[in-house]
C-alpha positions as a Python dict, from the first residue, in 0.01 Angstrom:
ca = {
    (1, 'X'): (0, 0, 0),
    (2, 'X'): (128, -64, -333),
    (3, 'X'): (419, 152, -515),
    (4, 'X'): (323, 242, -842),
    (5, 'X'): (657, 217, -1040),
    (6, 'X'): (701, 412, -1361),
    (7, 'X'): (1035, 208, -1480),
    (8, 'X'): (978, 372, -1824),
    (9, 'X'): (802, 665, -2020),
    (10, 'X'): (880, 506, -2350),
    (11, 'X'): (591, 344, -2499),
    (12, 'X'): (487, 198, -2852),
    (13, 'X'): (157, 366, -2884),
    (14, 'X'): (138, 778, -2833),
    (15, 'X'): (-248, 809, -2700),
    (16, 'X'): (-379, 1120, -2734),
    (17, 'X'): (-539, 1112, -2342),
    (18, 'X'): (-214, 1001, -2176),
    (19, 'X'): (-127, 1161, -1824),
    (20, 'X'): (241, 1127, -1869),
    (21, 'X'): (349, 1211, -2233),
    (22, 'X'): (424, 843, -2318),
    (23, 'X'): (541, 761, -2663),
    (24, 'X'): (804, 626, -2904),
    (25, 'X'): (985, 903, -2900),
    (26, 'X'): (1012, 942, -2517),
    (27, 'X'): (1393, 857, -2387),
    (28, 'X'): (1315, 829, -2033),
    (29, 'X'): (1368, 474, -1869),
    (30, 'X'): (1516, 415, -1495),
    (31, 'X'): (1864, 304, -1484),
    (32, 'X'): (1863, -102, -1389),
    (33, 'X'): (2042, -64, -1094),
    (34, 'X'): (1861, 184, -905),
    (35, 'X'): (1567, 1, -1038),
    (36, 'X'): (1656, -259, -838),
    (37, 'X'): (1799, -72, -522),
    (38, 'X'): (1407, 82, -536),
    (39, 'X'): (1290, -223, -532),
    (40, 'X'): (1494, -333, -219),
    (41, 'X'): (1383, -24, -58),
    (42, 'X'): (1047, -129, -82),
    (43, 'X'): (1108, -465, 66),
    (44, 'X'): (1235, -301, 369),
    (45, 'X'): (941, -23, 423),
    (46, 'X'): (722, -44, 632),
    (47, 'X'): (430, 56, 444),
    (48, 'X'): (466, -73, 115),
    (49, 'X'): (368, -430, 18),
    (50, 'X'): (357, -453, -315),
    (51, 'X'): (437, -308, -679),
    (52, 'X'): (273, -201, -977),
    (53, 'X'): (507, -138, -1266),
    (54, 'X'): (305, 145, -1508),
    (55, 'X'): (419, 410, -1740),
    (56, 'X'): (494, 377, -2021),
    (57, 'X'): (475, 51, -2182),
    (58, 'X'): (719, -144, -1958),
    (59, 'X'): (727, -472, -2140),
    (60, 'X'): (938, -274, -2414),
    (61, 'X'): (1163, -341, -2176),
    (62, 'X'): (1110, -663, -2097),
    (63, 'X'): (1389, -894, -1988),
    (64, 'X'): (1469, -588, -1712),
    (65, 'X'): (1095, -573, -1609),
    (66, 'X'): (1171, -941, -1583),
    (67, 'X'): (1435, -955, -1359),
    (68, 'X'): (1323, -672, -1139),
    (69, 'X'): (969, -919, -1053),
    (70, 'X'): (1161, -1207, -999),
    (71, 'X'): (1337, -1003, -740),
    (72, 'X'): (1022, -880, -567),
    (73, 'X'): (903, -1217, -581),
    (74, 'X'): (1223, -1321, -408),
    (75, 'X'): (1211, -1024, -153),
    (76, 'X'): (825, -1100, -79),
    (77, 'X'): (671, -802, -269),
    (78, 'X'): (383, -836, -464),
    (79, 'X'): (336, -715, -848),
    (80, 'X'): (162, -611, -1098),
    (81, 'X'): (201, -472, -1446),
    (82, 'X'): (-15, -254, -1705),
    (83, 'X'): (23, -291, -2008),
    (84, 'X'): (-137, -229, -2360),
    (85, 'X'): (-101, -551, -2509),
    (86, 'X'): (107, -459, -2819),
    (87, 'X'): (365, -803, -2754),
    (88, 'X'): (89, -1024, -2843),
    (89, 'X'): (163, -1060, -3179),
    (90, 'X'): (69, -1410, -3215),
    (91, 'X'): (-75, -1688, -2951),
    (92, 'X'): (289, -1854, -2940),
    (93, 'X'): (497, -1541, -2880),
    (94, 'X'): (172, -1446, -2616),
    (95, 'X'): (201, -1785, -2419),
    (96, 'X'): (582, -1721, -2394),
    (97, 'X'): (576, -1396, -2245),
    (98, 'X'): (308, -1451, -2014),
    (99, 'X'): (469, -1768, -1905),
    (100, 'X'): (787, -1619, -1840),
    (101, 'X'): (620, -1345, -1563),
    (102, 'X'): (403, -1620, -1443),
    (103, 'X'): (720, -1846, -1356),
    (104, 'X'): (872, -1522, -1242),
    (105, 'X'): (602, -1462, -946),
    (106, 'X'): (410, -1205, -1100),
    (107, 'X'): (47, -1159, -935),
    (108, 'X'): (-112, -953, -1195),
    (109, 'X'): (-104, -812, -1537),
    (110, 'X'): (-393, -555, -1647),
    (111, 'X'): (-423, -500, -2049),
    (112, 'X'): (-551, -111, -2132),
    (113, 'X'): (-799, -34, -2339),
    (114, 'X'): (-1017, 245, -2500),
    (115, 'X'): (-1023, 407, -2820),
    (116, 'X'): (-690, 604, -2800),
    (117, 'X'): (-550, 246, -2756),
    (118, 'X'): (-692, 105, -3003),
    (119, 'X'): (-525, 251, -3359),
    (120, 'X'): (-233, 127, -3205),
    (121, 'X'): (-287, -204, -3026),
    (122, 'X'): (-580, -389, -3231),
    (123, 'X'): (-876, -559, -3046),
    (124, 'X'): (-717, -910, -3173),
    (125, 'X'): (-415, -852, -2984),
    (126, 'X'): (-592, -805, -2652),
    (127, 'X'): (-782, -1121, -2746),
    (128, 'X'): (-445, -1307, -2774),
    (129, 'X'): (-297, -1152, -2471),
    (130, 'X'): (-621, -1261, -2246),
    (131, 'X'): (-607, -1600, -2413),
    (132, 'X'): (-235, -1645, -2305),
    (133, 'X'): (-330, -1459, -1983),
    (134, 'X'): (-559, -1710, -1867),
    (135, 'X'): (-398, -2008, -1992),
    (136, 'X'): (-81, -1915, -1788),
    (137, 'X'): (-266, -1892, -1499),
    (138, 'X'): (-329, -1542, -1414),
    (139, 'X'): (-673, -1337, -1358),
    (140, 'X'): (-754, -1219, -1730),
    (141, 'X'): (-778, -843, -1647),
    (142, 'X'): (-832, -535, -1844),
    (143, 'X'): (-839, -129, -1734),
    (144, 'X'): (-1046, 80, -1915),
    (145, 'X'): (-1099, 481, -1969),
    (146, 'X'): (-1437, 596, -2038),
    (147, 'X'): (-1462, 948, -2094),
    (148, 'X'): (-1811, 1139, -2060),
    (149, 'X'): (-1962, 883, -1778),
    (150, 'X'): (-1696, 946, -1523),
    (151, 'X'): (-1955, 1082, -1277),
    (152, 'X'): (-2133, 749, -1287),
    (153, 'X'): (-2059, 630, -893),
    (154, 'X'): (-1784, 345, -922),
    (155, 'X'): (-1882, 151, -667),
    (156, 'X'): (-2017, -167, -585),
    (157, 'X'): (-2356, -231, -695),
    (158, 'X'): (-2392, -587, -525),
    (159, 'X'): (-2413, -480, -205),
    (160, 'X'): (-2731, -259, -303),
    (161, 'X'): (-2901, -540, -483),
    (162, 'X'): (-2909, -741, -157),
    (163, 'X'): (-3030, -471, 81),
    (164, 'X'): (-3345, -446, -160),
    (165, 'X'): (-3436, -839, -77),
    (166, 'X'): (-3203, -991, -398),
    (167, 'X'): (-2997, -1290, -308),
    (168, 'X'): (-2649, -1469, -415),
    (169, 'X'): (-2703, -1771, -653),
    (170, 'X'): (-2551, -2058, -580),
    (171, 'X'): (-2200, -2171, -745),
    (172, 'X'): (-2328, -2419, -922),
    (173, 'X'): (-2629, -2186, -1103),
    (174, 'X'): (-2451, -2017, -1397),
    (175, 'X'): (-2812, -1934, -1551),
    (176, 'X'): (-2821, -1745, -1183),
    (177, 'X'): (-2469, -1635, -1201),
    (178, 'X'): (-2556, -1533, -1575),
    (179, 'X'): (-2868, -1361, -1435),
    (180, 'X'): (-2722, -1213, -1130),
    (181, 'X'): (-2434, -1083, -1364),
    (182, 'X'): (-2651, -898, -1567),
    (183, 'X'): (-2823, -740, -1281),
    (184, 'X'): (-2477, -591, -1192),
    (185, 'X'): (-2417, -426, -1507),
    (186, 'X'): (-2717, -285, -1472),
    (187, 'X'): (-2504, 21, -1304),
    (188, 'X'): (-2248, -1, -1600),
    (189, 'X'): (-2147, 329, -1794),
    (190, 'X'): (-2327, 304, -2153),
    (191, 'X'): (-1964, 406, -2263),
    (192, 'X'): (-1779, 94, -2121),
    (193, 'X'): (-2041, -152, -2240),
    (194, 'X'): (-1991, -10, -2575),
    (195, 'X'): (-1611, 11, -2558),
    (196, 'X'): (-1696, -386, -2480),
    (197, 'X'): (-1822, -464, -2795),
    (198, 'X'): (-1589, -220, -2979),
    (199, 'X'): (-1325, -490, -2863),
    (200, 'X'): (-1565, -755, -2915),
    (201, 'X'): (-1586, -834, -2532),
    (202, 'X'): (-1903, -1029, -2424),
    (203, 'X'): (-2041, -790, -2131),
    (204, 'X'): (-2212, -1155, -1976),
    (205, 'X'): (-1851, -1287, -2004),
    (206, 'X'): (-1704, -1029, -1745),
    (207, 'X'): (-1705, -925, -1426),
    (208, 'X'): (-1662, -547, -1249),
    (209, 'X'): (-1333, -547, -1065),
    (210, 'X'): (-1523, -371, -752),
    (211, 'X'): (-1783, -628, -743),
    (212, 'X'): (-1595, -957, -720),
    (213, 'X'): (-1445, -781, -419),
    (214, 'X'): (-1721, -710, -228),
    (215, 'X'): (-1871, -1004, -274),
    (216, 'X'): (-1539, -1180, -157),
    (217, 'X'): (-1451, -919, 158),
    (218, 'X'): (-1773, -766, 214),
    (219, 'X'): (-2043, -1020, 156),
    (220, 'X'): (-1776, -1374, 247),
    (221, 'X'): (-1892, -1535, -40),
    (222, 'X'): (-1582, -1635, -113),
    (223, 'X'): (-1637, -1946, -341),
    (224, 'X'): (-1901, -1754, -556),
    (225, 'X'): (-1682, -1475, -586),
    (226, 'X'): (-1367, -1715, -703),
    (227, 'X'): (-1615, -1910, -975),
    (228, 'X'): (-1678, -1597, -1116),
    (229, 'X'): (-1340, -1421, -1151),
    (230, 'X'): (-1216, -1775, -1272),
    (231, 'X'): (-1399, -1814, -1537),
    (232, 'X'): (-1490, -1410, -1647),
    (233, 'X'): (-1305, -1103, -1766),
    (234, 'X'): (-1240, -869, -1437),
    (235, 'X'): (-1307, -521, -1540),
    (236, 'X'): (-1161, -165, -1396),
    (237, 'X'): (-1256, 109, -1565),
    (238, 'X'): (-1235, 492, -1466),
    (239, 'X'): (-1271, 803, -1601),
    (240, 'X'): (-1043, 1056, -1822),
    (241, 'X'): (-826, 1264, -1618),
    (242, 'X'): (-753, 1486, -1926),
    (243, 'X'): (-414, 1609, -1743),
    (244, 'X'): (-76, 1515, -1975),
    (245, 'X'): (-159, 1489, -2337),
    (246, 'X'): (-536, 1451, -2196),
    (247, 'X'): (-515, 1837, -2164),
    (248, 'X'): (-482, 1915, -2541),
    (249, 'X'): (-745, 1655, -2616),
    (250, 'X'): (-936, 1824, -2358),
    (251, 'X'): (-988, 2173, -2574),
    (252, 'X'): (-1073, 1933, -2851),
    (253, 'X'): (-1315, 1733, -2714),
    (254, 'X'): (-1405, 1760, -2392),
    (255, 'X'): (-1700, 1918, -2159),
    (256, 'X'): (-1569, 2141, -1892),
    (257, 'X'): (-1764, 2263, -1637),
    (258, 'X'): (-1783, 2585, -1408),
    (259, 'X'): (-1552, 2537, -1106),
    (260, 'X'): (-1881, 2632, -914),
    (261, 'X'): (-2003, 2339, -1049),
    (262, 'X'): (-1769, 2062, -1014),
    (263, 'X'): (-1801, 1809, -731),
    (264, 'X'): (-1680, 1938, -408),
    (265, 'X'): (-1485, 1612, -355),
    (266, 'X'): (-1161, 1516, -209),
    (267, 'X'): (-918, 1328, -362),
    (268, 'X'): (-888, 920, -311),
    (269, 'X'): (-571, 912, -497),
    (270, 'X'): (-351, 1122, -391),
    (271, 'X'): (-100, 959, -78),
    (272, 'X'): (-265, 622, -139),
    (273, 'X'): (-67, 611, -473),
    (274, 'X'): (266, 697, -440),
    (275, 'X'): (501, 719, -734),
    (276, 'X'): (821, 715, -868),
    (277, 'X'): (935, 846, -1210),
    (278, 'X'): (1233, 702, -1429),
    (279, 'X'): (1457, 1009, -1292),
    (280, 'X'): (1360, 883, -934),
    (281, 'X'): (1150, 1182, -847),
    (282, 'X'): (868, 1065, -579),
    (283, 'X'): (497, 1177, -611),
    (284, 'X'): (234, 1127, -429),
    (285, 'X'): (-43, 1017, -679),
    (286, 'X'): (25, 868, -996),
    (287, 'X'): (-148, 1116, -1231),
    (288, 'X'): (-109, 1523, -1225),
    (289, 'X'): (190, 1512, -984),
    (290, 'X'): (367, 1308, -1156),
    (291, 'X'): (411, 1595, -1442),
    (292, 'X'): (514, 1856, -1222),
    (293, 'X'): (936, 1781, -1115),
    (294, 'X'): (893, 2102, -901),
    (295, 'X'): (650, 1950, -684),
    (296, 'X'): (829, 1610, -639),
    (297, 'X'): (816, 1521, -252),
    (298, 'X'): (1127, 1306, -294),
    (299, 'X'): (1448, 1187, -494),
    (300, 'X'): (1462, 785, -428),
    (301, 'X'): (1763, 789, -597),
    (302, 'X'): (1972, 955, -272),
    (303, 'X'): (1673, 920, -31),
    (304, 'X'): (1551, 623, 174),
    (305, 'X'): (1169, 532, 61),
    (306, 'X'): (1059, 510, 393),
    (307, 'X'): (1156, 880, 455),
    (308, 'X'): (1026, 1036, 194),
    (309, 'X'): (675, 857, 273),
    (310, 'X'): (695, 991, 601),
    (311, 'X'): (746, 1275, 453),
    (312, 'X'): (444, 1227, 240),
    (313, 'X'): (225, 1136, 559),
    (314, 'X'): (215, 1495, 664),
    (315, 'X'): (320, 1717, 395),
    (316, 'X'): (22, 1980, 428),
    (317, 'X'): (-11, 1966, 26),
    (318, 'X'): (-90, 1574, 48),
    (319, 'X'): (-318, 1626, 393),
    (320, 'X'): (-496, 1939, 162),
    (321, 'X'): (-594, 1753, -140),
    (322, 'X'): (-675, 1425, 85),
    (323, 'X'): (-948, 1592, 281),
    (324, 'X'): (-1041, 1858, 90),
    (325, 'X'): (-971, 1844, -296),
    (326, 'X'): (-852, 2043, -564),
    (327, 'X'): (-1162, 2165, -674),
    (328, 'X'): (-1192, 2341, -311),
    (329, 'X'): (-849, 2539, -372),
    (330, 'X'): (-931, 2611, -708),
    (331, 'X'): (-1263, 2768, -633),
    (332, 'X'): (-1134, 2995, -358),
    (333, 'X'): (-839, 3156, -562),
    (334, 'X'): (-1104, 3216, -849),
    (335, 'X'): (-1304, 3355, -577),
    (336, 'X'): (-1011, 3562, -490),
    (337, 'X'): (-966, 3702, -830),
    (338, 'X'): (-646, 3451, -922),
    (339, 'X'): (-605, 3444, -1280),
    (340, 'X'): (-687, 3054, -1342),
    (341, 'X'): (-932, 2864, -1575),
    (342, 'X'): (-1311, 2893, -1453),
    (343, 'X'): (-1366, 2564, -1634),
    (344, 'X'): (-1230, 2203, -1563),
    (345, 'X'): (-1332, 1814, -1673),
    (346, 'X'): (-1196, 1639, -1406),
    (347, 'X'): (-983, 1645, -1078),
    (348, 'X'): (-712, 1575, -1185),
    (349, 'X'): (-719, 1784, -1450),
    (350, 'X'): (-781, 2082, -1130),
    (351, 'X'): (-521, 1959, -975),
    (352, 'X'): (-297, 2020, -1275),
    (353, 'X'): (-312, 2348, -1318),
    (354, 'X'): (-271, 2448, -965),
    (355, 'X'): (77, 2287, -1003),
    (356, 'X'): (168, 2434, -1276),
    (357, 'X'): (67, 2793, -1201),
    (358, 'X'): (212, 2814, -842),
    (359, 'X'): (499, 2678, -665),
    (360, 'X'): (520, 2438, -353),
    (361, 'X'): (577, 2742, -118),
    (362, 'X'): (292, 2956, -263),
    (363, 'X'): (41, 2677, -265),
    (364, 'X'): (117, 2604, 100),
    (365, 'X'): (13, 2958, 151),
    (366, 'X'): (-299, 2965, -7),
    (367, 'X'): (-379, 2649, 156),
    (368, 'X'): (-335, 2832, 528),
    (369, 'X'): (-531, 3161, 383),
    (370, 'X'): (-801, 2894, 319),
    (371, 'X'): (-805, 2765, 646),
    (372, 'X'): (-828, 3122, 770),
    (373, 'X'): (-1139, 3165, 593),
    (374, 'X'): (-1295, 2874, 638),
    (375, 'X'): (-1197, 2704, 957),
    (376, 'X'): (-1476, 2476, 990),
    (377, 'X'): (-1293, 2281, 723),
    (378, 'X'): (-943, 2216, 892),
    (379, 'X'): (-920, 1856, 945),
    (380, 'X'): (-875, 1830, 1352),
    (381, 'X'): (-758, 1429, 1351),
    (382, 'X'): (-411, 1405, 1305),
    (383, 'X'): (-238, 1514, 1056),
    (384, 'X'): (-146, 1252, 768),
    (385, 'X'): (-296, 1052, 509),
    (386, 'X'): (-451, 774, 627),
    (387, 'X'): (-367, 405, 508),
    (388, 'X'): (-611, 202, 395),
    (389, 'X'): (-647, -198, 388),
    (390, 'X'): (-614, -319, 21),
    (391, 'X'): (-889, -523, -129),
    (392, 'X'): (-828, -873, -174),
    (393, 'X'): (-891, -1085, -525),
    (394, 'X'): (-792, -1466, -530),
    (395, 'X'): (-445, -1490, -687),
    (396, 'X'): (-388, -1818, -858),
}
């Protein structure tokens, strides 16, 4: 399980969708040492195996971002970054900084994009950083946001393809690969594929994230699957969450739906992300919760990490949302005549405003009253979120 690090809310771009309030003007970075005593932490827990430093734009701090990867690297932690590309100012600053992490030991670096990115980080930029990217070795990655497709399944399509009599092409074939590709994207949101060519992204040039790893863990075509990443663009892509500076946008632009309506999902995210903030607050997903101090499960600053994540491993909140999902809570208190929205876009965007309009102690007793009325929905297994295996991708 990976810790998803916010080292820094300070950013150079101020999106309007962004779940955490990121911007220029945001003074709110983790001090360097207990950066680094965080980072030991990890090292020593027993469920965390890796990091993902996100915000923010951590690279504006970049000789500390640095430092603190070379350390995982040392301590046996894997890492990753996100960032929006803005330090790619020319191919020879590019190949510097991406060299640098690359020496440094870091695994991965994901470049964001969508259209609140780009006024403020220019499609050439995120051609240079890919271009330095790949030529210092790493997987050339990018993580996009579409927003009105986000009901379109993410999930791999290859897997499908083959159960209706398709078949692999061989590593050598790239008018099969080309082909086979194509096929894939078949399941693609119309809204990525354009956000593709907004950037000037060849679609045949790239690869869904979720694919390459089912055909690698799944399907053990392990060679096919490291051709293709190789040599193509790996893309993630999800969809809005509209919680942060994504709610404003939200009464501008978005689509809400009747809570009677929404999916009647639970959450994947929530204990399978676990956060910390720059003021070492812990949360257990790395979106809503994350805006909410009063809901913090944790304070990694005084706390060992371990603790507080088995603290997170049966907190009834985390074990709620897991099984059940916001939307479930959020209907019955409408139901109950609560004085909430009737109308949500997203999850997280649910989840939000059940934070903000109760406190720990009163959600954990309208969770109960919901158990009372519907018992057929308490979880019997044990309590606790469960841990899942992470999905593998060749790392040069």
């Amino acid at each position: 399980m990976n810790l998803a690090f916010f080292h820094t809310l300070g950013c150079t771009a101020e999106c309007d969708h962004c779940i955490t309030h990121a911007g220029p003007r945001v003074r709110r970075t983790m001090p360097f040492e207990e950066a680094r005593r965080i980072v030991q932490m990890a090292a020593r827990s027993r469920y965390i195996t890796g990091i993902i430093f996100t915000g923010g734009e951590n690279l504006i701090h970049r000789r500390q971002i640095l430092e603190l990867v070379r350390e995982c690297t040392e301590l046996g932690l894997k890492t990753e970054i996100i960032t929006n590309g803005y330090w790619a100012t020319r191919p020879s600053a590019a190949a510097e900084i991406a060299g640098a992490f690359r020496k440094a030991g870091l695994g991965r670096m994901h470049l964001s994009i969508d259209r609140y990115h780009l006024p403020y980080v220019s499609a050439e930029r995120i051609h240079v950083a890919l271009q330095a990217l790949g030529d210092a070795g790493f997987l050339r990655e990018i993580a996009c946001v579409v927003e009105h497709d986000h009901d379109v399944p993410i999930r791999p399509h290859v897997t499908e393809i083959l159960a209706h009599g398709g078949s692999l092409p061989a590593v050598g074939d790239e008018a099969g690969i080309r082909g086979f590709l194509e096929t894939l994207r078949t399941s693609w949101p119309r809204e990525l594929l354009g956000l593709l060519e907004r950037y000037g992204i060849d679609p045949a040039e790239t690869i869904f994230v979720e694919e390459a790893v089912a055909l690698r863990d799944r399907l053990r075509a392990v060679e096919l699957a490291d051709h293709i990443v190789q040599s193509r663009i790996l893309v993630q892509y999800q969809g809005m969450a509209t919680e942060g500076r994504g709610r404003i946008l939200l009464g501008k632009e978005g689509e809400p739906r009747h809570v009677d309506l929404l999916p009647d999902d639970p959450c994947e995210s929530v204990g399978r992300n676990p956060t910390v903030i720059p003021e070492g607050g812990f949360s257990p997903c790395c979106s809503s919760w994350v805006n909410f101090p009063g809901q913090i499960l944790g304070q990694l600053f005084s706390e060992e990490l371990d603790d507080v994540l088995d603290r997170m491993r049966n907190d009834p909140m985390v074990d709620f949302m897991y099984h059940q999902g916001p939307r479930a809570l959020a209907k019955y208190l409408h139901d109950c005549g609560h004085a909430l929205p009737d109308r949500y876009t997203h999850p997280c965007h649910t989840c939000g405003v059940l934070l903000e309009s109760y406190s720990r102690e009163e959600l954990m007793k309208h969770i109960e009253a919901f158990y009372l009325q519907h018992p057929e929905r308490r979880v019997l297994t044990a309590r606790g979120v469960r841990l899942v295996p992470e999905s593998t991708l060749p790392i040069p």
